[in-house]
Protein backbone atom coordinates (compact mmCIF):
# COMPACT_ATOMS: atom_id res chain seq x y z
CA UNK A 1 0.00 0.00 0.00
CA UNK A 2 1.36 3.41 -0.93
CA UNK A 3 1.76 6.11 1.71
CA UNK A 4 1.28 9.85 1.51
CA UNK A 5 3.76 12.25 3.05
CA UNK A 6 3.53 12.18 6.83
CA UNK A 7 3.11 8.38 6.99
CA UNK A 8 -0.60 8.31 6.22
CA UNK A 9 -1.74 5.49 3.90
CA UNK A 10 -2.75 6.51 0.42
CA UNK A 11 -5.97 5.53 -1.33
CA UNK A 12 -6.48 1.89 -2.16
CA UNK A 13 -5.84 1.40 -5.90
CA UNK A 14 -8.89 0.61 -8.00
CA UNK A 15 -8.63 -2.68 -9.89
CA UNK A 16 -11.05 -3.30 -12.71
CA UNK A 17 -12.80 -6.67 -12.67
CA UNK A 18 -12.36 -9.18 -15.48
CA UNK A 19 -15.02 -11.41 -17.03
CA UNK A 20 -13.37 -14.46 -15.44
CA UNK A 21 -13.58 -12.85 -11.99
CA UNK A 22 -17.25 -12.03 -12.50
CA UNK A 23 -17.95 -15.64 -13.53
CA UNK A 24 -16.07 -16.93 -10.49
CA UNK A 25 -18.22 -14.82 -8.17
CA UNK A 26 -21.43 -16.10 -9.79
CA UNK A 27 -20.18 -19.66 -9.30
CA UNK A 28 -19.58 -18.91 -5.60
CA UNK A 29 -23.11 -17.48 -5.35
CA UNK A 30 -24.50 -20.59 -7.06
CA UNK A 31 -22.79 -22.79 -4.48
CA UNK A 32 -24.20 -20.65 -1.68
CA UNK A 33 -27.68 -21.01 -3.19
CA UNK A 34 -27.34 -24.77 -3.28
CA UNK A 35 -26.20 -24.82 0.36
CA UNK A 36 -29.20 -22.74 1.43
CA UNK A 37 -27.10 -19.74 2.52
CA UNK A 38 -28.90 -17.33 0.20
CA UNK A 39 -32.35 -17.38 -1.36
CA UNK A 40 -33.21 -17.52 -5.05
CA UNK A 41 -34.05 -13.81 -5.01
CA UNK A 42 -30.72 -12.99 -3.36
CA UNK A 43 -28.88 -15.09 -5.90
CA UNK A 44 -30.61 -13.33 -8.79
CA UNK A 45 -29.93 -9.88 -7.35
CA UNK A 46 -26.29 -10.57 -6.56
CA UNK A 47 -25.65 -12.26 -9.90
CA UNK A 48 -27.04 -9.20 -11.70
CA UNK A 49 -24.74 -6.96 -9.67
CA UNK A 50 -21.77 -9.27 -10.31
CA UNK A 51 -22.17 -9.13 -14.08
CA UNK A 52 -22.48 -5.33 -13.90
CA UNK A 53 -19.55 -4.90 -11.49
CA UNK A 54 -16.74 -2.62 -12.63
CA UNK A 55 -14.11 -3.22 -9.93
CA UNK A 56 -12.93 -6.17 -7.86
CA UNK A 57 -14.01 -4.26 -4.75
CA UNK A 58 -17.60 -4.38 -6.05
CA UNK A 59 -17.29 -8.15 -6.40
CA UNK A 60 -15.78 -8.60 -2.95
CA UNK A 61 -18.83 -6.97 -1.35
CA UNK A 62 -21.09 -9.63 -2.86
CA UNK A 63 -19.19 -12.39 -1.04
CA UNK A 64 -18.44 -10.62 2.23
CA UNK A 65 -21.03 -12.61 4.23
CA UNK A 66 -20.22 -15.99 2.63
CA UNK A 67 -17.57 -18.52 3.72
CA UNK A 68 -14.41 -19.18 1.75
CA UNK A 69 -14.96 -21.57 -1.14
CA UNK A 70 -14.17 -25.26 -0.85
CA UNK A 71 -11.75 -26.88 -3.25
CA UNK A 72 -13.41 -26.87 -6.63
CA UNK A 73 -12.74 -27.10 -10.33
CA UNK A 74 -13.88 -23.80 -11.83
CA UNK A 75 -14.58 -23.94 -15.53
CA UNK A 76 -16.16 -22.04 -18.37
CA UNK A 77 -17.90 -24.07 -21.01
CA UNK A 78 -18.59 -27.77 -21.16
CA UNK A 79 -17.09 -30.58 -19.10
CA UNK A 80 -17.37 -33.96 -20.81
CA UNK A 81 -16.03 -37.38 -19.85
CA UNK A 82 -15.10 -38.90 -16.53
CA UNK A 83 -13.91 -36.65 -13.71
CA UNK A 84 -13.17 -37.94 -10.21
CA UNK A 85 -12.59 -34.57 -8.56
CA UNK A 86 -14.53 -33.90 -5.37
CA UNK A 87 -16.33 -30.82 -6.69
CA UNK A 88 -17.00 -29.76 -10.28
CA UNK A 89 -18.42 -26.35 -11.18
CA UNK A 90 -18.85 -24.56 -14.47
CA UNK A 91 -20.62 -21.49 -15.83
CA UNK A 92 -22.54 -21.22 -19.11
CA UNK A 93 -22.04 -24.85 -20.06
CA UNK A 94 -22.99 -28.47 -19.42
CA UNK A 95 -21.48 -31.07 -17.14
CA UNK A 96 -21.74 -34.51 -18.76
CA UNK A 97 -19.93 -37.29 -16.93
CA UNK A 98 -19.64 -41.05 -17.31
CA UNK A 99 -18.48 -42.81 -14.17
CA UNK A 100 -16.58 -46.11 -14.14
CA UNK A 101 -14.43 -46.05 -10.98
CA UNK A 102 -15.70 -43.14 -8.86
CA UNK A 103 -18.10 -40.21 -8.87
CA UNK A 104 -17.71 -36.54 -7.95
CA UNK A 105 -19.16 -35.57 -4.59
CA UNK A 106 -20.71 -32.43 -6.08
CA UNK A 107 -21.33 -31.03 -9.54
CA UNK A 108 -23.08 -27.81 -10.51
CA UNK A 109 -23.43 -25.31 -13.31
CA UNK A 110 -25.17 -22.07 -14.26
CA UNK A 111 -27.08 -21.90 -17.56
CA UNK A 112 -26.43 -25.56 -18.37
CA UNK A 113 -27.36 -29.17 -17.63
CA UNK A 114 -25.77 -31.70 -15.30
CA UNK A 115 -25.94 -35.30 -16.54
CA UNK A 116 -24.23 -38.18 -14.72
CA UNK A 117 -24.29 -41.64 -16.33
CA UNK A 118 -23.56 -44.34 -13.74
CA UNK A 119 -24.20 -47.41 -15.89
CA UNK A 120 -20.49 -48.21 -16.17
CA UNK A 121 -19.71 -47.66 -12.49
CA UNK A 122 -17.94 -50.49 -10.67
CA UNK A 123 -17.62 -49.96 -6.93
CA UNK A 124 -17.60 -51.87 -3.67
CA UNK A 125 -19.43 -49.06 -1.89
CA UNK A 126 -22.90 -49.88 -0.59
CA UNK A 127 -24.17 -46.35 -1.25
CA UNK A 128 -23.21 -43.83 -3.93
CA UNK A 129 -24.28 -40.28 -3.04
CA UNK A 130 -24.24 -37.28 -5.36
CA UNK A 131 -25.07 -33.62 -4.77
CA UNK A 132 -26.00 -31.94 -8.02
CA UNK A 133 -27.45 -28.56 -8.90
CA UNK A 134 -28.01 -26.09 -11.71
CA UNK A 135 -29.58 -22.73 -12.45
CA UNK A 136 -31.49 -22.56 -15.76
CA UNK A 137 -30.92 -26.22 -16.66
CA UNK A 138 -31.78 -29.81 -15.80
CA UNK A 139 -30.16 -32.35 -13.50
CA UNK A 140 -30.27 -35.92 -14.81
CA UNK A 141 -28.82 -39.14 -13.39
CA UNK A 142 -28.85 -42.41 -15.33
CA UNK A 143 -28.42 -45.81 -13.65
CA UNK A 144 -28.48 -49.36 -14.96
CA UNK A 145 -31.71 -51.30 -14.89
CA UNK A 146 -31.90 -53.21 -11.62
CA UNK A 147 -30.01 -50.61 -9.55
CA UNK A 148 -31.83 -49.23 -6.52
CA UNK A 149 -31.90 -45.43 -6.76
CA UNK A 150 -33.81 -42.45 -5.44
CA UNK A 151 -33.71 -38.71 -5.92
CA UNK A 152 -34.56 -36.00 -3.40
CA UNK A 153 -34.22 -32.26 -3.32
CA UNK A 154 -36.05 -29.20 -4.51
CA UNK A 155 -36.85 -27.31 -7.69
CA UNK A 156 -37.99 -23.77 -8.40
CA UNK A 157 -40.18 -23.69 -11.52
CA UNK A 158 -39.34 -27.30 -12.34
CA UNK A 159 -40.41 -30.91 -11.78
CA UNK A 160 -38.91 -34.00 -10.18
CA UNK A 161 -39.15 -37.08 -12.40
CA UNK A 162 -38.25 -40.72 -11.70
CA UNK A 163 -38.31 -43.36 -14.45
CA UNK A 164 -36.87 -46.65 -13.18
CA UNK A 165 -37.45 -49.99 -14.89
CA UNK A 166 -39.73 -52.31 -12.85
CA UNK A 167 -37.12 -55.08 -12.55
CA UNK A 168 -35.65 -56.82 -9.47
CA UNK A 169 -32.57 -55.32 -7.92
CA UNK A 170 -29.31 -56.80 -9.16
CA UNK A 171 -27.25 -58.42 -6.36
CA UNK A 172 -24.09 -56.54 -5.48
CA UNK A 173 -25.13 -53.20 -6.96
CA UNK A 174 -24.90 -50.05 -4.83
CA UNK A 175 -27.81 -47.90 -3.73
CA UNK A 176 -27.69 -44.55 -5.53
CA UNK A 177 -28.89 -41.48 -3.64
CA UNK A 178 -29.15 -38.22 -5.55
CA UNK A 179 -29.60 -34.95 -3.68
CA UNK A 180 -30.31 -32.23 -6.17
CA UNK A 181 -31.69 -28.77 -6.74
CA UNK A 182 -32.63 -26.78 -9.82
CA UNK A 183 -33.84 -23.28 -10.55
CA UNK A 184 -35.90 -23.19 -13.76
CA UNK A 185 -35.15 -26.84 -14.50
CA UNK A 186 -36.08 -30.45 -13.72
CA UNK A 187 -34.61 -33.15 -11.49
CA UNK A 188 -34.54 -36.45 -13.40
CA UNK A 189 -33.60 -40.00 -12.41
CA UNK A 190 -33.98 -42.86 -14.89
CA UNK A 191 -32.63 -46.29 -15.70
CA UNK A 192 -31.43 -47.57 -19.06
CA UNK A 193 -30.17 -50.89 -20.34
CA UNK A 194 -26.42 -51.22 -21.05
CA UNK A 195 -25.56 -49.64 -24.39
CA UNK A 196 -28.91 -47.87 -24.71
CA UNK A 197 -28.51 -44.26 -25.81
CA UNK A 198 -29.49 -41.63 -23.21
CA UNK A 199 -31.16 -39.70 -26.03
CA UNK A 200 -34.45 -41.20 -27.14
CA UNK A 201 -33.97 -39.68 -30.59
CA UNK A 202 -30.45 -41.15 -30.72
CA UNK A 203 -31.85 -44.56 -29.84
CA UNK A 204 -34.40 -44.34 -32.67
CA UNK A 205 -31.67 -43.37 -35.14
CA UNK A 206 -29.48 -46.25 -33.94
CA UNK A 207 -32.29 -48.75 -34.54
CA UNK A 208 -32.92 -47.34 -38.02
CA UNK A 209 -29.21 -47.62 -38.82
CA UNK A 210 -29.19 -51.24 -37.69
CA UNK A 211 -32.12 -52.03 -39.98
CA UNK A 212 -30.43 -50.37 -42.95
CA UNK A 213 -27.20 -52.32 -42.39
CA UNK A 214 -28.94 -55.67 -41.89
CA UNK A 215 -28.82 -58.04 -44.90
CA UNK A 216 -32.07 -58.38 -46.86
CA UNK A 217 -34.20 -61.40 -46.03
CA UNK A 218 -33.62 -64.47 -48.14
CA UNK A 219 -36.23 -64.98 -50.89
PDB file of N, CA and C in Angstrom, residues 128-183:
ATOM      1  N   UNK A 128     -23.851 -44.871  -3.129  1.00  0.00           N
ATOM      2  CA  UNK A 128     -23.213 -43.828  -3.928  1.00  0.00           C
ATOM      3  C   UNK A 128     -24.085 -42.578  -3.810  1.00  0.00           C
ATOM      4  N   UNK A 129     -23.525 -41.512  -3.262  1.00  0.00           N
ATOM      5  CA  UNK A 129     -24.280 -40.279  -3.041  1.00  0.00           C
ATOM      6  C   UNK A 129     -23.729 -39.165  -3.921  1.00  0.00           C
ATOM      7  N   UNK A 130     -24.621 -38.416  -4.521  1.00  0.00           N
ATOM      8  CA  UNK A 130     -24.243 -37.281  -5.357  1.00  0.00           C
ATOM      9  C   UNK A 130     -25.042 -36.062  -4.942  1.00  0.00           C
ATOM     10  N   UNK A 131     -24.393 -34.891  -4.990  1.00  0.00           N
ATOM     11  CA  UNK A 131     -25.067 -33.620  -4.766  1.00  0.00           C
ATOM     12  C   UNK A 131     -24.912 -32.794  -6.037  1.00  0.00           C
ATOM     13  N   UNK A 132     -26.034 -32.557  -6.709  1.00  0.00           N
ATOM     14  CA  UNK A 132     -26.004 -31.936  -8.023  1.00  0.00           C
ATOM     15  C   UNK A 132     -26.953 -30.754  -8.069  1.00  0.00           C
ATOM     16  N   UNK A 133     -26.576 -29.711  -8.803  1.00  0.00           N
ATOM     17  CA  UNK A 133     -27.454 -28.557  -8.904  1.00  0.00           C
ATOM     18  C   UNK A 133     -27.176 -27.728 -10.141  1.00  0.00           C
ATOM     19  N   UNK A 134     -28.169 -26.980 -10.563  1.00  0.00           N
ATOM     20  CA  UNK A 134     -28.009 -26.093 -11.708  1.00  0.00           C
ATOM     21  C   UNK A 134     -29.028 -24.967 -11.649  1.00  0.00           C
ATOM     22  N   UNK A 135     -28.675 -23.862 -12.269  1.00  0.00           N
ATOM     23  CA  UNK A 135     -29.583 -22.733 -12.447  1.00  0.00           C
ATOM     24  C   UNK A 135     -29.824 -22.592 -13.943  1.00  0.00           C
ATOM     25  N   UNK A 136     -31.092 -22.592 -14.351  1.00  0.00           N
ATOM     26  CA  UNK A 136     -31.485 -22.556 -15.758  1.00  0.00           C
ATOM     27  C   UNK A 136     -30.946 -23.779 -16.497  1.00  0.00           C
ATOM     28  N   UNK A 137     -31.307 -24.969 -16.011  1.00  0.00           N
ATOM     29  CA  UNK A 137     -30.922 -26.217 -16.657  1.00  0.00           C
ATOM     30  C   UNK A 137     -31.530 -27.390 -15.914  1.00  0.00           C
ATOM     31  N   UNK A 138     -31.264 -28.589 -16.400  1.00  0.00           N
ATOM     32  CA  UNK A 138     -31.781 -29.810 -15.795  1.00  0.00           C
ATOM     33  C   UNK A 138     -30.665 -30.601 -15.129  1.00  0.00           C
ATOM     34  N   UNK A 139     -31.040 -31.372 -14.118  1.00  0.00           N
ATOM     35  CA  UNK A 139     -30.158 -32.352 -13.496  1.00  0.00           C
ATOM     36  C   UNK A 139     -30.697 -33.729 -13.853  1.00  0.00           C
ATOM     37  N   UNK A 140     -29.845 -34.586 -14.418  1.00  0.00           N
ATOM     38  CA  UNK A 140     -30.275 -35.920 -14.814  1.00  0.00           C
ATOM     39  C   UNK A 140     -29.226 -36.946 -14.395  1.00  0.00           C
ATOM     40  N   UNK A 141     -29.690 -38.028 -13.771  1.00  0.00           N
ATOM     41  CA  UNK A 141     -28.818 -39.138 -13.389  1.00  0.00           C
ATOM     42  C   UNK A 141     -29.363 -40.405 -14.032  1.00  0.00           C
ATOM     43  N   UNK A 142     -28.473 -41.171 -14.652  1.00  0.00           N
ATOM     44  CA  UNK A 142     -28.852 -42.412 -15.326  1.00  0.00           C
ATOM     45  C   UNK A 142     -28.178 -43.585 -14.618  1.00  0.00           C
ATOM     46  N   UNK A 143     -28.952 -44.598 -14.275  1.00  0.00           N
ATOM     47  CA  UNK A 143     -28.420 -45.808 -13.652  1.00  0.00           C
ATOM     48  C   UNK A 143     -28.799 -47.009 -14.507  1.00  0.00           C
ATOM     49  N   UNK A 144     -28.146 -48.134 -14.246  1.00  0.00           N
ATOM     50  CA  UNK A 144     -28.476 -49.361 -14.957  1.00  0.00           C
ATOM     51  C   UNK A 144     -29.804 -49.915 -14.454  1.00  0.00           C
ATOM     52  N   UNK A 145     -30.497 -50.625 -15.316  1.00  0.00           N
ATOM     53  CA  UNK A 145     -31.710 -51.298 -14.886  1.00  0.00           C
ATOM     54  C   UNK A 145     -31.372 -52.313 -13.799  1.00  0.00           C
ATOM     55  N   UNK A 146     -32.156 -52.311 -12.729  1.00  0.00           N
ATOM     56  CA  UNK A 146     -31.901 -53.209 -11.617  1.00  0.00           C
ATOM     57  C   UNK A 146     -31.091 -52.591 -10.492  1.00  0.00           C
ATOM     58  N   UNK A 147     -30.730 -51.312 -10.612  1.00  0.00           N
ATOM     59  CA  UNK A 147     -30.011 -50.610  -9.551  1.00  0.00           C
ATOM     60  C   UNK A 147     -31.019 -49.815  -8.721  1.00  0.00           C
ATOM     61  N   UNK A 148     -30.948 -49.976  -7.396  1.00  0.00           N
ATOM     62  CA  UNK A 148     -31.834 -49.226  -6.515  1.00  0.00           C
ATOM     63  C   UNK A 148     -31.372 -47.774  -6.466  1.00  0.00           C
ATOM     64  N   UNK A 149     -32.273 -46.842  -6.712  1.00  0.00           N
ATOM     65  CA  UNK A 149     -31.899 -45.428  -6.761  1.00  0.00           C
ATOM     66  C   UNK A 149     -33.075 -44.568  -6.341  1.00  0.00           C
ATOM     67  N   UNK A 150     -32.775 -43.416  -5.799  1.00  0.00           N
ATOM     68  CA  UNK A 150     -33.805 -42.447  -5.441  1.00  0.00           C
ATOM     69  C   UNK A 150     -33.234 -41.051  -5.560  1.00  0.00           C
ATOM     70  N   UNK A 151     -34.111 -40.094  -5.774  1.00  0.00           N
ATOM     71  CA  UNK A 151     -33.708 -38.708  -5.916  1.00  0.00           C
ATOM     72  C   UNK A 151     -34.532 -37.849  -4.968  1.00  0.00           C
ATOM     73  N   UNK A 152     -33.872 -36.923  -4.314  1.00  0.00           N
ATOM     74  CA  UNK A 152     -34.556 -36.003  -3.405  1.00  0.00           C
ATOM     75  C   UNK A 152     -33.957 -34.622  -3.598  1.00  0.00           C
ATOM     76  N   UNK A 153     -34.697 -33.625  -3.174  1.00  0.00           N
ATOM     77  CA  UNK A 153     -34.217 -32.260  -3.323  1.00  0.00           C
ATOM     78  C   UNK A 153     -35.363 -31.331  -3.668  1.00  0.00           C
ATOM     79  N   UNK A 154     -35.022 -30.193  -4.235  1.00  0.00           N
ATOM     80  CA  UNK A 154     -36.048 -29.200  -4.511  1.00  0.00           C
ATOM     81  C   UNK A 154     -35.821 -28.553  -5.874  1.00  0.00           C
ATOM     82  N   UNK A 155     -36.920 -28.040  -6.427  1.00  0.00           N
ATOM     83  CA  UNK A 155     -36.854 -27.315  -7.687  1.00  0.00           C
ATOM     84  C   UNK A 155     -37.655 -26.026  -7.549  1.00  0.00           C
ATOM     85  N   UNK A 156     -37.240 -25.021  -8.273  1.00  0.00           N
ATOM     86  CA  UNK A 156     -37.995 -23.774  -8.400  1.00  0.00           C
ATOM     87  C   UNK A 156     -38.384 -23.648  -9.872  1.00  0.00           C
ATOM     88  N   UNK A 157     -39.667 -23.693 -10.156  1.00  0.00           N
ATOM     89  CA  UNK A 157     -40.181 -23.690 -11.518  1.00  0.00           C
ATOM     90  C   UNK A 157     -39.633 -24.889 -12.295  1.00  0.00           C
ATOM     91  N   UNK A 158     -39.769 -26.070 -11.690  1.00  0.00           N
ATOM     92  CA  UNK A 158     -39.338 -27.303 -12.344  1.00  0.00           C
ATOM     93  C   UNK A 158     -40.030 -28.501 -11.719  1.00  0.00           C
ATOM     94  N   UNK A 159     -39.777 -29.677 -12.251  1.00  0.00           N
ATOM     95  CA  UNK A 159     -40.409 -30.906 -11.776  1.00  0.00           C
ATOM     96  C   UNK A 159     -39.343 -31.922 -11.367  1.00  0.00           C
ATOM     97  N   UNK A 160     -39.767 -32.876 -10.546  1.00  0.00           N
ATOM     98  CA  UNK A 160     -38.912 -33.997 -10.178  1.00  0.00           C
ATOM     99  C   UNK A 160     -39.486 -35.246 -10.820  1.00  0.00           C
ATOM    100  N   UNK A 161     -38.666 -35.953 -11.610  1.00  0.00           N
ATOM    101  CA  UNK A 161     -39.148 -37.082 -12.399  1.00  0.00           C
ATOM    102  C   UNK A 161     -38.286 -38.313 -12.121  1.00  0.00           C
ATOM    103  N   UNK A 162     -38.940 -39.451 -11.902  1.00  0.00           N
ATOM    104  CA  UNK A 162     -38.249 -40.722 -11.698  1.00  0.00           C
ATOM    105  C   UNK A 162     -38.803 -41.747 -12.672  1.00  0.00           C
ATOM    106  N   UNK A 163     -37.914 -42.352 -13.477  1.00  0.00           N
ATOM    107  CA  UNK A 163     -38.315 -43.359 -14.455  1.00  0.00           C
ATOM    108  C   UNK A 163     -37.369 -44.548 -14.322  1.00  0.00           C
ATOM    109  N   UNK A 164     -37.696 -45.468 -13.423  1.00  0.00           N
ATOM    110  CA  UNK A 164     -36.869 -46.648 -13.184  1.00  0.00           C
ATOM    111  C   UNK A 164     -37.594 -47.885 -13.690  1.00  0.00           C
ATOM    112  N   UNK A 165     -36.855 -48.766 -14.343  1.00  0.00           N
ATOM    113  CA  UNK A 165     -37.452 -49.986 -14.888  1.00  0.00           C
ATOM    114  C   UNK A 165     -37.959 -50.871 -13.758  1.00  0.00           C
ATOM    115  N   UNK A 166     -39.154 -51.450 -13.893  1.00  0.00           N
ATOM    116  CA  UNK A 166     -39.726 -52.314 -12.848  1.00  0.00           C
ATOM    117  C   UNK A 166     -39.109 -53.711 -12.876  1.00  0.00           C
ATOM    118  N   UNK A 167     -37.827 -53.790 -12.547  1.00  0.00           N
ATOM    119  CA  UNK A 167     -37.119 -55.076 -12.550  1.00  0.00           C
ATOM    120  C   UNK A 167     -36.508 -55.292 -11.170  1.00  0.00           C
ATOM    121  N   UNK A 168     -36.246 -56.554 -10.781  1.00  0.00           N
ATOM    122  CA  UNK A 168     -35.646 -56.823  -9.468  1.00  0.00           C
ATOM    123  C   UNK A 168     -34.257 -56.203  -9.363  1.00  0.00           C
ATOM    124  N   UNK A 169     -33.883 -55.892  -8.148  1.00  0.00           N
ATOM    125  CA  UNK A 169     -32.568 -55.318  -7.917  1.00  0.00           C
ATOM    126  C   UNK A 169     -31.481 -56.348  -8.184  1.00  0.00           C
ATOM    127  N   UNK A 170     -30.422 -55.917  -8.869  1.00  0.00           N
ATOM    128  CA  UNK A 170     -29.307 -56.802  -9.162  1.00  0.00           C
ATOM    129  C   UNK A 170     -28.445 -56.981  -7.917  1.00  0.00           C
ATOM    130  N   UNK A 171     -28.103 -58.205  -7.535  1.00  0.00           N
ATOM    131  CA  UNK A 171     -27.251 -58.420  -6.358  1.00  0.00           C
ATOM    132  C   UNK A 171     -25.890 -57.754  -6.536  1.00  0.00           C
ATOM    133  N   UNK A 172     -25.416 -57.146  -5.460  1.00  0.00           N
ATOM    134  CA  UNK A 172     -24.093 -56.537  -5.479  1.00  0.00           C
ATOM    135  C   UNK A 172     -24.034 -55.122  -6.003  1.00  0.00           C
ATOM    136  N   UNK A 173     -25.144 -54.569  -6.458  1.00  0.00           N
ATOM    137  CA  UNK A 173     -25.133 -53.196  -6.961  1.00  0.00           C
ATOM    138  C   UNK A 173     -25.342 -52.212  -5.812  1.00  0.00           C
ATOM    139  N   UNK A 174     -24.744 -51.024  -5.907  1.00  0.00           N
ATOM    140  CA  UNK A 174     -24.899 -50.049  -4.827  1.00  0.00           C
ATOM    141  C   UNK A 174     -26.257 -49.359  -4.874  1.00  0.00           C
ATOM    142  N   UNK A 175     -26.619 -48.758  -3.782  1.00  0.00           N
ATOM    143  CA  UNK A 175     -27.807 -47.903  -3.735  1.00  0.00           C
ATOM    144  C   UNK A 175     -27.358 -46.492  -4.101  1.00  0.00           C
ATOM    145  N   UNK A 176     -28.041 -45.886  -5.049  1.00  0.00           N
ATOM    146  CA  UNK A 176     -27.690 -44.553  -5.527  1.00  0.00           C
ATOM    147  C   UNK A 176     -28.646 -43.534  -4.923  1.00  0.00           C
ATOM    148  N   UNK A 177     -28.092 -42.544  -4.252  1.00  0.00           N
ATOM    149  CA  UNK A 177     -28.887 -41.479  -3.637  1.00  0.00           C
ATOM    150  C   UNK A 177     -28.470 -40.153  -4.248  1.00  0.00           C
ATOM    151  N   UNK A 178     -29.414 -39.500  -4.902  1.00  0.00           N
ATOM    152  CA  UNK A 178     -29.150 -38.221  -5.549  1.00  0.00           C
ATOM    153  C   UNK A 178     -29.836 -37.111  -4.751  1.00  0.00           C
ATOM    154  N   UNK A 179     -29.049 -36.162  -4.313  1.00  0.00           N
ATOM    155  CA  UNK A 179     -29.598 -34.952  -3.681  1.00  0.00           C
ATOM    156  C   UNK A 179     -29.367 -33.815  -4.658  1.00  0.00           C
ATOM    157  N   UNK A 180     -30.464 -33.231  -5.131  1.00  0.00           N
ATOM    158  CA  UNK A 180     -30.308 -32.230  -6.171  1.00  0.00           C
ATOM    159  C   UNK A 180     -31.171 -31.003  -5.967  1.00  0.00           C
ATOM    160  N   UNK A 181     -30.869 -29.986  -6.734  1.00  0.00           N
ATOM    161  CA  UNK A 181     -31.686 -28.768  -6.745  1.00  0.00           C
ATOM    162  C   UNK A 181     -31.557 -28.121  -8.120  1.00  0.00           C
ATOM    163  N   UNK A 182     -32.634 -27.508  -8.555  1.00  0.00           N
ATOM    164  CA  UNK A 182     -32.630 -26.782  -9.822  1.00  0.00           C
ATOM    165  C   UNK A 182     -33.445 -25.505  -9.671  1.00  0.00           C
ATOM    166  N   UNK A 183     -33.057 -24.510 -10.411  1.00  0.00           N
ATOM    167  CA  UNK A 183     -33.835 -23.280 -10.545  1.00  0.00           C
ATOM    168  C   UNK A 183     -34.162 -23.149 -12.032  1.00  0.00           C
TER     169      UNK A 183
END
